[in-house]
């Protein structure tokens, strides 16, 4: 069992490097459905696969997706060096922190506007789920301050 967890840890470490490099070389024009002409080669170091990986992460988690290589490396190292310890609760808490950070991005999207333009993910700078949770439910119900407090707590 420990060997299997260490293998998964190694896979997560490799994926964290791939995700990090794909994020560094991401250009939204590499995604065919977002541009008109597709005659240029992909600028992403992992080609279309790397561009789509980051596009899906940015769509789902917004600008907070930039922290995913760090989280993946953390969990990979955890599995490699402490394979006997339980880590499901850490994954759950990390998911809650990521969603809360996405909500905070959605509370003040004008602060993140420059990054939204660079990644072409406006208006959902916190990702599609957080955008709908914030704009359709929390902000109309609690206003921006209340939503920020809910996200922080």
mmCIF file of C-alpha atoms in Angstrom:
data_model
loop_
_atom_site.group_PDB
_atom_site.id
_atom_site.type_symbol
_atom_site.label_atom_id
_atom_site.label_comp_id
_atom_site.label_asym_id
_atom_site.label_seq_id
_atom_site.Cartn_x
_atom_site.Cartn_y
_atom_site.Cartn_z
ATOM 1 C CA UNK A 1 0.000 0.000 0.000
ATOM 2 C CA UNK A 2 2.833 2.408 0.819
ATOM 3 C CA UNK A 3 4.488 1.712 -2.532
ATOM 4 C CA UNK A 4 1.284 2.565 -4.405
ATOM 5 C CA UNK A 5 0.915 5.838 -2.511
ATOM 6 C CA UNK A 6 4.547 6.713 -3.242
ATOM 7 C CA UNK A 7 3.923 6.005 -6.926
ATOM 8 C CA UNK A 8 0.936 8.360 -6.875
ATOM 9 C CA UNK A 9 3.143 10.905 -5.125
ATOM 10 C CA UNK A 10 5.691 10.682 -7.925
ATOM 11 C CA UNK A 11 2.946 11.101 -10.522
ATOM 12 C CA UNK A 12 1.638 14.177 -8.679
ATOM 13 C CA UNK A 13 5.141 15.660 -8.545
ATOM 14 C CA UNK A 14 5.585 15.144 -12.282
ATOM 15 C CA UNK A 15 2.154 16.637 -12.956
ATOM 16 C CA UNK A 16 2.997 19.662 -10.812
ATOM 17 C CA UNK A 17 6.012 20.356 -13.028
ATOM 18 C CA UNK A 18 3.941 19.882 -16.195
ATOM 19 C CA UNK A 19 1.195 22.155 -14.853
ATOM 20 C CA UNK A 20 3.691 24.809 -13.767
ATOM 21 C CA UNK A 21 5.461 24.881 -17.136
ATOM 22 C CA UNK A 22 2.140 24.855 -18.988
ATOM 23 C CA UNK A 23 0.958 27.774 -16.882
ATOM 24 C CA UNK A 24 4.130 29.761 -17.553
ATOM 25 C CA UNK A 25 3.833 29.289 -21.308
ATOM 26 C CA UNK A 26 0.023 29.543 -21.507
ATOM 27 C CA UNK A 27 -1.437 31.757 -24.203
ATOM 28 C CA UNK A 28 -5.207 31.804 -24.592
ATOM 29 C CA UNK A 29 -4.820 31.988 -28.375
ATOM 30 C CA UNK A 30 -3.492 28.404 -28.332
ATOM 31 C CA UNK A 31 -7.070 27.189 -27.720
ATOM 32 C CA UNK A 32 -8.741 26.688 -31.098
ATOM 33 C CA UNK A 33 -12.267 27.606 -29.985
ATOM 34 C CA UNK A 34 -11.105 30.984 -28.601
ATOM 35 C CA UNK A 35 -9.528 32.339 -31.782
ATOM 36 C CA UNK A 36 -10.592 32.742 -35.366
ATOM 37 C CA UNK A 37 -7.583 31.380 -37.272
ATOM 38 C CA UNK A 38 -5.724 28.235 -36.298
ATOM 39 C CA UNK A 39 -2.734 28.459 -38.619
ATOM 40 C CA UNK A 40 -0.140 29.269 -35.936
ATOM 41 C CA UNK A 41 1.656 26.597 -33.902
ATOM 42 C CA UNK A 42 0.964 26.358 -30.179
ATOM 43 C CA UNK A 43 3.184 28.510 -27.963
ATOM 44 C CA UNK A 44 2.643 26.280 -24.935
ATOM 45 C CA UNK A 45 5.639 24.088 -24.139
ATOM 46 C CA UNK A 46 3.340 21.032 -23.991
ATOM 47 C CA UNK A 47 1.392 22.013 -27.098
ATOM 48 C CA UNK A 48 -2.376 21.756 -27.259
ATOM 49 C CA UNK A 49 -2.493 19.370 -24.287
ATOM 50 C CA UNK A 50 -0.800 21.896 -21.994
ATOM 51 C CA UNK A 51 -2.920 24.757 -23.293
ATOM 52 C CA UNK A 52 -6.150 22.816 -22.737
ATOM 53 C CA UNK A 53 -5.045 21.694 -19.272
ATOM 54 C CA UNK A 54 -4.549 25.284 -18.150
ATOM 55 C CA UNK A 55 -7.687 26.483 -19.931
ATOM 56 C CA UNK A 56 -9.791 23.902 -18.058
ATOM 57 C CA UNK A 57 -8.137 24.757 -14.732
ATOM 58 C CA UNK A 58 -8.640 28.493 -15.313
ATOM 59 C CA UNK A 59 -12.258 27.965 -16.308
ATOM 60 C CA UNK A 60 -12.972 25.882 -13.243
ATOM 61 C CA UNK A 61 -10.921 27.692 -10.622
ATOM 62 C CA UNK A 62 -10.044 31.065 -12.131
ATOM 63 C CA UNK A 63 -6.850 32.807 -11.145
ATOM 64 C CA UNK A 64 -6.555 30.522 -8.117
ATOM 65 C CA UNK A 65 -5.556 27.777 -10.573
ATOM 66 C CA UNK A 66 -2.095 29.352 -10.521
ATOM 67 C CA UNK A 67 -1.631 27.754 -7.085
ATOM 68 C CA UNK A 68 -2.369 24.236 -8.335
ATOM 69 C CA UNK A 69 1.256 23.309 -9.142
ATOM 70 C CA UNK A 70 2.151 24.163 -5.539
ATOM 71 C CA UNK A 71 -0.720 22.088 -4.119
ATOM 72 C CA UNK A 72 0.124 19.171 -6.399
ATOM 73 C CA UNK A 73 3.786 19.291 -5.373
ATOM 74 C CA UNK A 74 2.802 19.469 -1.696
ATOM 75 C CA UNK A 75 0.544 16.419 -1.921
ATOM 76 C CA UNK A 76 3.077 14.582 -4.074
ATOM 77 C CA UNK A 77 5.834 15.138 -1.509
ATOM 78 C CA UNK A 78 3.454 14.196 1.274
ATOM 79 C CA UNK A 79 2.654 10.890 -0.416
ATOM 80 C CA UNK A 80 6.298 10.150 -1.192
ATOM 81 C CA UNK A 81 7.736 10.924 2.243
ATOM 82 C CA UNK A 82 4.786 10.109 4.535
ATOM 83 C CA UNK A 83 2.883 7.361 2.716
ATOM 84 C CA UNK A 84 1.456 5.856 5.910
ATOM 85 C CA UNK A 85 -0.312 9.024 7.078
ATOM 86 C CA UNK A 86 -3.878 9.865 6.099
ATOM 87 C CA UNK A 87 -4.243 12.788 3.775
ATOM 88 C CA UNK A 88 -7.906 12.854 2.700
ATOM 89 C CA UNK A 89 -8.743 15.528 5.274
ATOM 90 C CA UNK A 90 -5.884 17.668 3.911
ATOM 91 C CA UNK A 91 -7.320 17.360 0.411
ATOM 92 C CA UNK A 92 -10.769 18.398 1.638
ATOM 93 C CA UNK A 93 -9.392 21.419 3.496
ATOM 94 C CA UNK A 94 -7.338 22.398 0.468
ATOM 95 C CA UNK A 95 -10.440 22.231 -1.742
ATOM 96 C CA UNK A 96 -12.284 24.497 0.710
ATOM 97 C CA UNK A 97 -9.381 26.970 0.761
ATOM 98 C CA UNK A 98 -9.250 27.024 -3.049
ATOM 99 C CA UNK A 99 -13.006 27.666 -3.299
ATOM 100 C CA UNK A 100 -12.822 30.398 -0.642
ATOM 101 C CA UNK A 101 -9.951 32.071 -2.496
ATOM 102 C CA UNK A 102 -11.971 31.863 -5.719
ATOM 103 C CA UNK A 103 -14.877 33.576 -3.961
ATOM 104 C CA UNK A 104 -12.559 36.327 -2.750
ATOM 105 C CA UNK A 105 -11.376 36.903 -6.309
ATOM 106 C CA UNK A 106 -15.017 37.208 -7.387
ATOM 107 C CA UNK A 107 -15.793 39.770 -4.683
ATOM 108 C CA UNK A 108 -13.451 42.368 -6.199
ATOM 109 C CA UNK A 109 -12.924 41.366 -9.843
ATOM 110 C CA UNK A 110 -11.731 44.858 -10.832
ATOM 111 C CA UNK A 111 -8.616 44.303 -8.697
ATOM 112 C CA UNK A 112 -7.729 41.236 -10.800
ATOM 113 C CA UNK A 113 -8.666 42.749 -14.181
ATOM 114 C CA UNK A 114 -5.097 42.789 -15.558
ATOM 115 C CA UNK A 115 -4.665 39.068 -14.962
ATOM 116 C CA UNK A 116 -8.103 38.346 -16.377
ATOM 117 C CA UNK A 117 -7.074 40.023 -19.629
ATOM 118 C CA UNK A 118 -3.808 38.086 -19.781
ATOM 119 C CA UNK A 119 -5.591 34.731 -19.400
ATOM 120 C CA UNK A 120 -8.814 35.774 -21.208
ATOM 121 C CA UNK A 121 -11.077 34.447 -18.451
ATOM 122 C CA UNK A 122 -13.288 37.447 -17.795
ATOM 123 C CA UNK A 123 -15.899 37.787 -16.339
ATOM 124 C CA UNK A 124 -15.330 34.623 -14.251
ATOM 125 C CA UNK A 125 -11.975 35.525 -12.696
ATOM 126 C CA UNK A 126 -12.581 33.154 -9.796
ATOM 127 C CA UNK A 127 -13.731 30.327 -12.046
ATOM 128 C CA UNK A 128 -17.206 29.470 -13.257
ATOM 129 C CA UNK A 129 -18.486 27.781 -10.034
ATOM 130 C CA UNK A 130 -17.298 30.623 -7.780
ATOM 131 C CA UNK A 131 -18.584 33.219 -10.238
ATOM 132 C CA UNK A 132 -22.094 31.807 -10.122
ATOM 133 C CA UNK A 133 -21.988 31.220 -6.352
ATOM 134 C CA UNK A 134 -20.825 34.795 -5.753
ATOM 135 C CA UNK A 135 -22.750 36.752 -8.382
ATOM 136 C CA UNK A 136 -26.026 34.804 -8.284
ATOM 137 C CA UNK A 137 -26.312 33.862 -4.610
ATOM 138 C CA UNK A 138 -23.884 35.324 -2.095
ATOM 139 C CA UNK A 139 -23.362 38.931 -3.258
ATOM 140 C CA UNK A 140 -27.094 39.610 -3.844
ATOM 141 C CA UNK A 141 -27.883 38.046 -0.476
ATOM 142 C CA UNK A 142 -24.986 39.245 1.698
ATOM 143 C CA UNK A 143 -23.370 42.042 -0.394
ATOM 144 C CA UNK A 144 -19.621 42.108 -1.097
ATOM 145 C CA UNK A 145 -18.544 42.526 2.539
ATOM 146 C CA UNK A 146 -20.675 39.621 3.719
ATOM 147 C CA UNK A 147 -19.439 37.404 0.913
ATOM 148 C CA UNK A 148 -15.832 38.223 1.799
ATOM 149 C CA UNK A 149 -16.504 37.382 5.444
ATOM 150 C CA UNK A 150 -18.122 34.062 4.488
ATOM 151 C CA UNK A 151 -15.155 33.242 2.252
ATOM 152 C CA UNK A 152 -12.618 34.085 4.949
ATOM 153 C CA UNK A 153 -14.405 32.220 7.714
#
